[in-house]
Short mmCIF file of C-alpha atoms and ligand atoms in Angstrom, two decimals:
data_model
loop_
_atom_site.label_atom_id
_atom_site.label_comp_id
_atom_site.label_asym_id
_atom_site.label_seq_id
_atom_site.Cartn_x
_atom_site.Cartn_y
_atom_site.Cartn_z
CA UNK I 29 18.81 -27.10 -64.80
CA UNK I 30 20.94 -25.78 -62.01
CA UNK I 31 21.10 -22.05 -61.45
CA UNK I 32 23.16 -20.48 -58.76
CA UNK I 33 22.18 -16.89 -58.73
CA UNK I 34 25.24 -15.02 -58.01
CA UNK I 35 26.49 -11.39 -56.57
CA UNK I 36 26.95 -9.12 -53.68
CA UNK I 37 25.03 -8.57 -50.66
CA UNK I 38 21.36 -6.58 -52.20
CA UNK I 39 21.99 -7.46 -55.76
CA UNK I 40 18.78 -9.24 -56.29
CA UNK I 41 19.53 -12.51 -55.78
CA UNK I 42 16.79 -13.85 -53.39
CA UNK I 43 13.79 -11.41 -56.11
CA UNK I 44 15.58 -13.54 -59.04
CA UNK I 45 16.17 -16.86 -57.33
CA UNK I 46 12.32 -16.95 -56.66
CA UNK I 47 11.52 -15.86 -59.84
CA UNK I 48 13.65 -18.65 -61.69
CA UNK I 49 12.12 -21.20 -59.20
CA UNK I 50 8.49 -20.24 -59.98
CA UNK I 51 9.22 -20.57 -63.75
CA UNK I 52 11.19 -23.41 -63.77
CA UNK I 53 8.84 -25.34 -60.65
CA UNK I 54 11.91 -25.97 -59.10
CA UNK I 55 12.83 -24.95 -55.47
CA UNK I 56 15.11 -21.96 -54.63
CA UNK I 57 17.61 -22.90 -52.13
CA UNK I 58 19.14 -19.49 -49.53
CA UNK I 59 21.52 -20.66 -47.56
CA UNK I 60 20.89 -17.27 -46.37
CA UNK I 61 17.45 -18.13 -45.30
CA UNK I 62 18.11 -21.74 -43.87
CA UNK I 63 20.76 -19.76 -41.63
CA UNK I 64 18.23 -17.55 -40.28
CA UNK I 65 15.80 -20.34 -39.71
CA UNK I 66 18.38 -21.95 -37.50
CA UNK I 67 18.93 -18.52 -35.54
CA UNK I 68 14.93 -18.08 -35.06
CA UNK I 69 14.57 -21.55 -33.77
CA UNK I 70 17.25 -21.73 -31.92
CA UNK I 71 18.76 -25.09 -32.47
CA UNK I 72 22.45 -25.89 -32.05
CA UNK I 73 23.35 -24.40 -35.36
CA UNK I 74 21.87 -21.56 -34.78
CA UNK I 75 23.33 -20.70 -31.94
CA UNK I 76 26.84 -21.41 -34.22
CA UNK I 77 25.01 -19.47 -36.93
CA UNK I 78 23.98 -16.38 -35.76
CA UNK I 79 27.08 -14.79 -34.37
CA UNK I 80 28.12 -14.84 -38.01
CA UNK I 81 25.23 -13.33 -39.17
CA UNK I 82 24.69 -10.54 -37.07
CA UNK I 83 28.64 -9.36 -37.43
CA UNK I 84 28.18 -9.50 -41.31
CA UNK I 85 30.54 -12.21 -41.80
CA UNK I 86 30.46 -15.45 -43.27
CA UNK I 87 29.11 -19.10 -41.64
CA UNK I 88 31.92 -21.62 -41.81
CA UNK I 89 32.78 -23.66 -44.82
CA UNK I 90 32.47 -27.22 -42.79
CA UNK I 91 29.16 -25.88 -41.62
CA UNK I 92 27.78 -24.49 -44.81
CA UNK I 93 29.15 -27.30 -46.86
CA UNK I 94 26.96 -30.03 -44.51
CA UNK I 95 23.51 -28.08 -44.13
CA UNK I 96 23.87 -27.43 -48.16
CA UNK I 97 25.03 -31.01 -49.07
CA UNK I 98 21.89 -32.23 -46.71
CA UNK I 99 18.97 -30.15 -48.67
CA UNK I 100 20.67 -30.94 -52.36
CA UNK I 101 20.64 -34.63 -52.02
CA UNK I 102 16.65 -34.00 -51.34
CA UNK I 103 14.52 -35.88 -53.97
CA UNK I 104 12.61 -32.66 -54.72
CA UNK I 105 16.53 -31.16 -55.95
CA UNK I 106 16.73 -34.56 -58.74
CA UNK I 107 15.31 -32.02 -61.68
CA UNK I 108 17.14 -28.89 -60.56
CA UNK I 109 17.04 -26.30 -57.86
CA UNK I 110 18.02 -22.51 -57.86
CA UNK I 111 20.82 -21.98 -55.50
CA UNK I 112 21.31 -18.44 -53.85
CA UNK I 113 23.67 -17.34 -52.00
CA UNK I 114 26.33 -20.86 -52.22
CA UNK I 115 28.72 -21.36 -53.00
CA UNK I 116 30.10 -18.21 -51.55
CA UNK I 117 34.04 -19.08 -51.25
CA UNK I 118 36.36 -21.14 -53.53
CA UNK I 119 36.43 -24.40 -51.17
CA UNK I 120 32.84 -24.13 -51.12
CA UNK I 121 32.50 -24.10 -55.31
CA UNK I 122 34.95 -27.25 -55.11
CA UNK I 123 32.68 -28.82 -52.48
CA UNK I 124 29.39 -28.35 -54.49
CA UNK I 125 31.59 -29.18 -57.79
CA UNK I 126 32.33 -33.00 -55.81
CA UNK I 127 28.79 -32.92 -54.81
CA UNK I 128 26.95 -32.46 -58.12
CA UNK I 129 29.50 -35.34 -60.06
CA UNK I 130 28.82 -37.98 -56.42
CA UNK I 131 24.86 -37.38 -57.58
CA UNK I 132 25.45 -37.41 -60.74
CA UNK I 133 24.22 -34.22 -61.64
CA UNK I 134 24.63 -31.50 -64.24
CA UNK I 135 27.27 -28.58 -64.06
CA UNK I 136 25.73 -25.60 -63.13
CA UNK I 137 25.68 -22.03 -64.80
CA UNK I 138 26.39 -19.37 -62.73
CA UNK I 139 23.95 -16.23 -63.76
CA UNK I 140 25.85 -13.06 -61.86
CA UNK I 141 23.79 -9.73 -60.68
CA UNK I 142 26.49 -7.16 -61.14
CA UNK I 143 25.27 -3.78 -59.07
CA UNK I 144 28.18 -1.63 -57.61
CA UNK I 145 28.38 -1.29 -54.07
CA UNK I 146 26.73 2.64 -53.61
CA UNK I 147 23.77 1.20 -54.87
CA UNK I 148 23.63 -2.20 -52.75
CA UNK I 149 23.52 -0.01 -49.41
CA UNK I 150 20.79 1.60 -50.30
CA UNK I 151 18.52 -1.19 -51.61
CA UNK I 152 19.48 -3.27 -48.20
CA UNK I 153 18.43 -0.06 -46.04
CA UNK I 154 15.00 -0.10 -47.46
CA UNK I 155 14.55 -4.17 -47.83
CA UNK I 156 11.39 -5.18 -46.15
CA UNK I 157 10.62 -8.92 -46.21
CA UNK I 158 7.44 -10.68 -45.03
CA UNK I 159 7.73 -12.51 -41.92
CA UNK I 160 5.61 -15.35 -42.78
CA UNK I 161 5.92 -16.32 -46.67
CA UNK I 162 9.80 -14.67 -47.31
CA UNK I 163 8.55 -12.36 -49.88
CA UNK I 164 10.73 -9.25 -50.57
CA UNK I 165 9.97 -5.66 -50.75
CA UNK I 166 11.29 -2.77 -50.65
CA UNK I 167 10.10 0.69 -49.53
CA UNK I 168 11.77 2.85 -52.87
CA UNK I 169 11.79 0.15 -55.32
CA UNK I 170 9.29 -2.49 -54.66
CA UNK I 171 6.86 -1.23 -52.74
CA UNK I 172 3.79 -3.18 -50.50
CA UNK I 173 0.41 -2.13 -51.56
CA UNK I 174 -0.51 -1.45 -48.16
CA UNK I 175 2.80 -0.56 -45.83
CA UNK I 176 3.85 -2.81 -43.21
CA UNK I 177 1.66 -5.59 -45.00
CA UNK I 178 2.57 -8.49 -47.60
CA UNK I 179 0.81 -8.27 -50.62
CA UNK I 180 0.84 -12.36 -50.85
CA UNK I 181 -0.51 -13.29 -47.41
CA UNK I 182 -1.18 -10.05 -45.73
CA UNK I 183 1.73 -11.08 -43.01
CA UNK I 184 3.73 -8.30 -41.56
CA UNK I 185 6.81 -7.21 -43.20
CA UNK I 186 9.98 -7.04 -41.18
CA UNK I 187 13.45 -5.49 -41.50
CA UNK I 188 16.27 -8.14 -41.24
CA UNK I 189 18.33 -7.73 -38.46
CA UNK I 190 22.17 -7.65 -40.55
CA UNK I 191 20.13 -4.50 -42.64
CA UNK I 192 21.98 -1.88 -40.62
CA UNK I 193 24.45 -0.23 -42.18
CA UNK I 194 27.35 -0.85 -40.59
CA UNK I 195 26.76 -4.71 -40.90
CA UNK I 196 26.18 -4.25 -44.73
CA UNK I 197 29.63 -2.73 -44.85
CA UNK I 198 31.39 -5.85 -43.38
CA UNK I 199 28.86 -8.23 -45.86
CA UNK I 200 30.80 -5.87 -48.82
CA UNK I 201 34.04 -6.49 -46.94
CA UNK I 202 33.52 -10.47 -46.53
CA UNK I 203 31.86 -10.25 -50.43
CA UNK I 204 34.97 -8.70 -52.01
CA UNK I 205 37.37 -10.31 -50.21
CA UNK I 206 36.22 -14.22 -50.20
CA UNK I 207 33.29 -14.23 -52.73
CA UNK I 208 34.36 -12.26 -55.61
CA UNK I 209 36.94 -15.18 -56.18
CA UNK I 210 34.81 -17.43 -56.80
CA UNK I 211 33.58 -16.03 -60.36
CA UNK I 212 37.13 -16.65 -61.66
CA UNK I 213 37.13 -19.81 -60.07
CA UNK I 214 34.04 -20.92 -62.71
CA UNK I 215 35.47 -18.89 -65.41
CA UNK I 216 33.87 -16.80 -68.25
CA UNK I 217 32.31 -20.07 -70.12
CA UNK I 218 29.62 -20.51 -67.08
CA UNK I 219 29.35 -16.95 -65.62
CA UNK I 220 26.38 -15.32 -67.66
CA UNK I 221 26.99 -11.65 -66.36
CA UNK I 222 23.51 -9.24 -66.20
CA UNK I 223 23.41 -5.78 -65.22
CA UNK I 224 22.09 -5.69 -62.17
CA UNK I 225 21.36 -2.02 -61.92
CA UNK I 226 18.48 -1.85 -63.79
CA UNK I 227 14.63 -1.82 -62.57
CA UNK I 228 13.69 -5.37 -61.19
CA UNK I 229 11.33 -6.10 -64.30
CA UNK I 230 14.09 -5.36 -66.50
CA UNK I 231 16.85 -7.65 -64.79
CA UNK I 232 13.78 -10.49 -64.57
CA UNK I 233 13.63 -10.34 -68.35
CA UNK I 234 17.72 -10.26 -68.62
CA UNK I 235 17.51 -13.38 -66.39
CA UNK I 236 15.07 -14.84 -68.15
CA UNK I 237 17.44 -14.69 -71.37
CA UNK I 238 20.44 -16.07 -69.98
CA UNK I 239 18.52 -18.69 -68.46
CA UNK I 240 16.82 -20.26 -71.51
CA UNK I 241 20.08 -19.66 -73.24
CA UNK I 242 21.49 -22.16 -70.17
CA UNK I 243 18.61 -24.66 -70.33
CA UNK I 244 19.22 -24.86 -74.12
CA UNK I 245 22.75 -25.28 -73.75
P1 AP5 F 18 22.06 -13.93 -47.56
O1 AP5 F 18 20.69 -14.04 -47.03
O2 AP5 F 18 22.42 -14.77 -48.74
O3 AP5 F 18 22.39 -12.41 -47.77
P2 AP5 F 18 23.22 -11.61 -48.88
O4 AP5 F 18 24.08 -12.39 -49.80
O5 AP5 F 18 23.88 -10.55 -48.09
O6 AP5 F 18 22.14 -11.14 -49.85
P3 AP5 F 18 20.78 -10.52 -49.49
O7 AP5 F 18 19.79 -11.60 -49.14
O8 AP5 F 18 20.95 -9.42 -48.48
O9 AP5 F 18 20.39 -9.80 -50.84
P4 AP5 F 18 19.95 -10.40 -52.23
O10 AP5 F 18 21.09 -10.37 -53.18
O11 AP5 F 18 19.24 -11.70 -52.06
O12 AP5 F 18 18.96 -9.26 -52.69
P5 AP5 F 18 17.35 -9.16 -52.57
O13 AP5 F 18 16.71 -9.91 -53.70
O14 AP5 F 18 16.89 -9.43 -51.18
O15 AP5 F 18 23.11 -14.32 -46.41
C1 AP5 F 18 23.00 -13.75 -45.12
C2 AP5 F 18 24.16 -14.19 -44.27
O16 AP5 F 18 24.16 -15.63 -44.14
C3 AP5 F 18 25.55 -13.86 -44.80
O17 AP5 F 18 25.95 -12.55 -44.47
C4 AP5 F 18 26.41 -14.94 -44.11
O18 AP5 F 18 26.64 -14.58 -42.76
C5 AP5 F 18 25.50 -16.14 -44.14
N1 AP5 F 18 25.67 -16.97 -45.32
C6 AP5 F 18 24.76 -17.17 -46.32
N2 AP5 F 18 25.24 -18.00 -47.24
C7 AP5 F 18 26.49 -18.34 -46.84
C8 AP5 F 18 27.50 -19.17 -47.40
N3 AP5 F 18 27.32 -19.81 -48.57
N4 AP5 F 18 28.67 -19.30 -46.72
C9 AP5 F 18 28.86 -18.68 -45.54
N5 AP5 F 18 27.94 -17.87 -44.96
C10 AP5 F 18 26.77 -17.70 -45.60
O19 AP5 F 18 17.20 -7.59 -52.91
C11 AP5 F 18 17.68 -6.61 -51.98
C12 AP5 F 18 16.73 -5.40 -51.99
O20 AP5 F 18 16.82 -4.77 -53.27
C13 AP5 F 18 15.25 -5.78 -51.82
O21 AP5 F 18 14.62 -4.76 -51.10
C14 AP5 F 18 14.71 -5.84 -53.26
O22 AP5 F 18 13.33 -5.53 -53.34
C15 AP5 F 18 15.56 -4.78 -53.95
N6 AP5 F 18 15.86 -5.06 -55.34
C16 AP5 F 18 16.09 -6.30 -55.91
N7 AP5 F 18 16.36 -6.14 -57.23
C17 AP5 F 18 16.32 -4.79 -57.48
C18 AP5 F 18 16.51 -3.98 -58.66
N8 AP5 F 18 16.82 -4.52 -59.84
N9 AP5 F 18 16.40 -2.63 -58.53
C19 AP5 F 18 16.08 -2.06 -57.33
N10 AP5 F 18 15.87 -2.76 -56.17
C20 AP5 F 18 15.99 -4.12 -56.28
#
């Protein structure tokens, strides 16, 4: 099955996407997190990258379109993946639309975190995330065990650099303005809206549902 987890910055995509991943033993894809990879080692596209990032606004089409295209055509992607955070603007959905039929794939359903945006600031203010496995935390909702450390591998937790306020405001801005278009774009047949707002074992389980109703679909 293909997943793309869906919604604004701090909605819970990257908690669900892994979850979905580990019960489906498929691999969650963040363009998010392949971004940031770029920017910590420094290559060419990272340089390109990380301007983006740390203003809060969003990576180029042509650029997103090639590092995403590169990963999904990946042998490990032939029985499904979890895709988080892409397509995240209309010309990307058509690119990943062309994409799936070239590799003869299956259509994708579209499961969307819906969280208003008072609540997304403060979940992204108080995101911690470990610095050497990815796994995410955070200090009011999800707390670590021990603070500072990661419960999986005991790495240190760290807070992303576009976590300050005023750069979560412009990820809202860029969100509302050239993401938010992209849910009428797939239409109410393959958007499988949750309430976000609840606690994170609560959303897991909505997840859960719309997902087995997608993989029996
Ligand atoms: P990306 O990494 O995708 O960031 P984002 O969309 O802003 O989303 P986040 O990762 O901040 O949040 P999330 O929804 O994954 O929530 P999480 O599970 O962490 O992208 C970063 C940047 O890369 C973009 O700004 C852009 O520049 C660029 N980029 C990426 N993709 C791009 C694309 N396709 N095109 C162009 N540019 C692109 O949860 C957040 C916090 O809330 C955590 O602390 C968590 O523990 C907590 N939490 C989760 N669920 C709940 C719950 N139910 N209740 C309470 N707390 C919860």
């Amino acid at each position: 099955m293909i997943y793309l987890v869906f919604g604004p910055p701090g909605c819970g995509k990257g908690t669900q996407a892994a979850h979905l991943a580990e019960r489906f033993h498929i691999p969650a894809i963040s363009t998010g997190e392949m971004f940031r990879a770029e920017c910590k080692a420094g290559t060419d596209l990272g340089k390109i990258v990380c301007a983006a990032l740390t203003k809060g606004e969003l990576v180029s089409d042509e650029v997103t379109n090639q590092i995403v295209a590169r990963r999904l055509t990946q042998p490990d992607c032939r029985q499904g993946f979890v895709l988080d955070g892409y397509p995240r603007t209309v010309p990307q959905a058509r690119q990943l639309e062309s994409l799936l039929r070239r590799e003869g794939l299956m259509d994708p359903r579209v499961i969307y975190l819906d969280v208003p945006d008072e609540a997304l600031v403060q979940r992204l203010t108080s995101r911690r995330q470990c610095s050497e496995c990815g796994h995410i935390y955070n200090l009011h909702f999800q707390p670590p065990v021990r603070p500072g450390i990661c419960d999986v591998d005991g790495g240190t937790l760290m807070v992303r650099a576009d976590d300050q306020e005023s750069v979560i405001r412009q990820r809202l801005r860029s969100y509302h303005e050239l993401t938010g278009p992209v849910l009428n774009w797939y239409g109410p047949g393959v958007v499988h809206r949750v309430d976000g707002t609840r606690s994170v074992h609560d959303v897991t389980d909505a997840v859960d549902v719309e997902a087995m109703d997608c993989s029996t679909a």
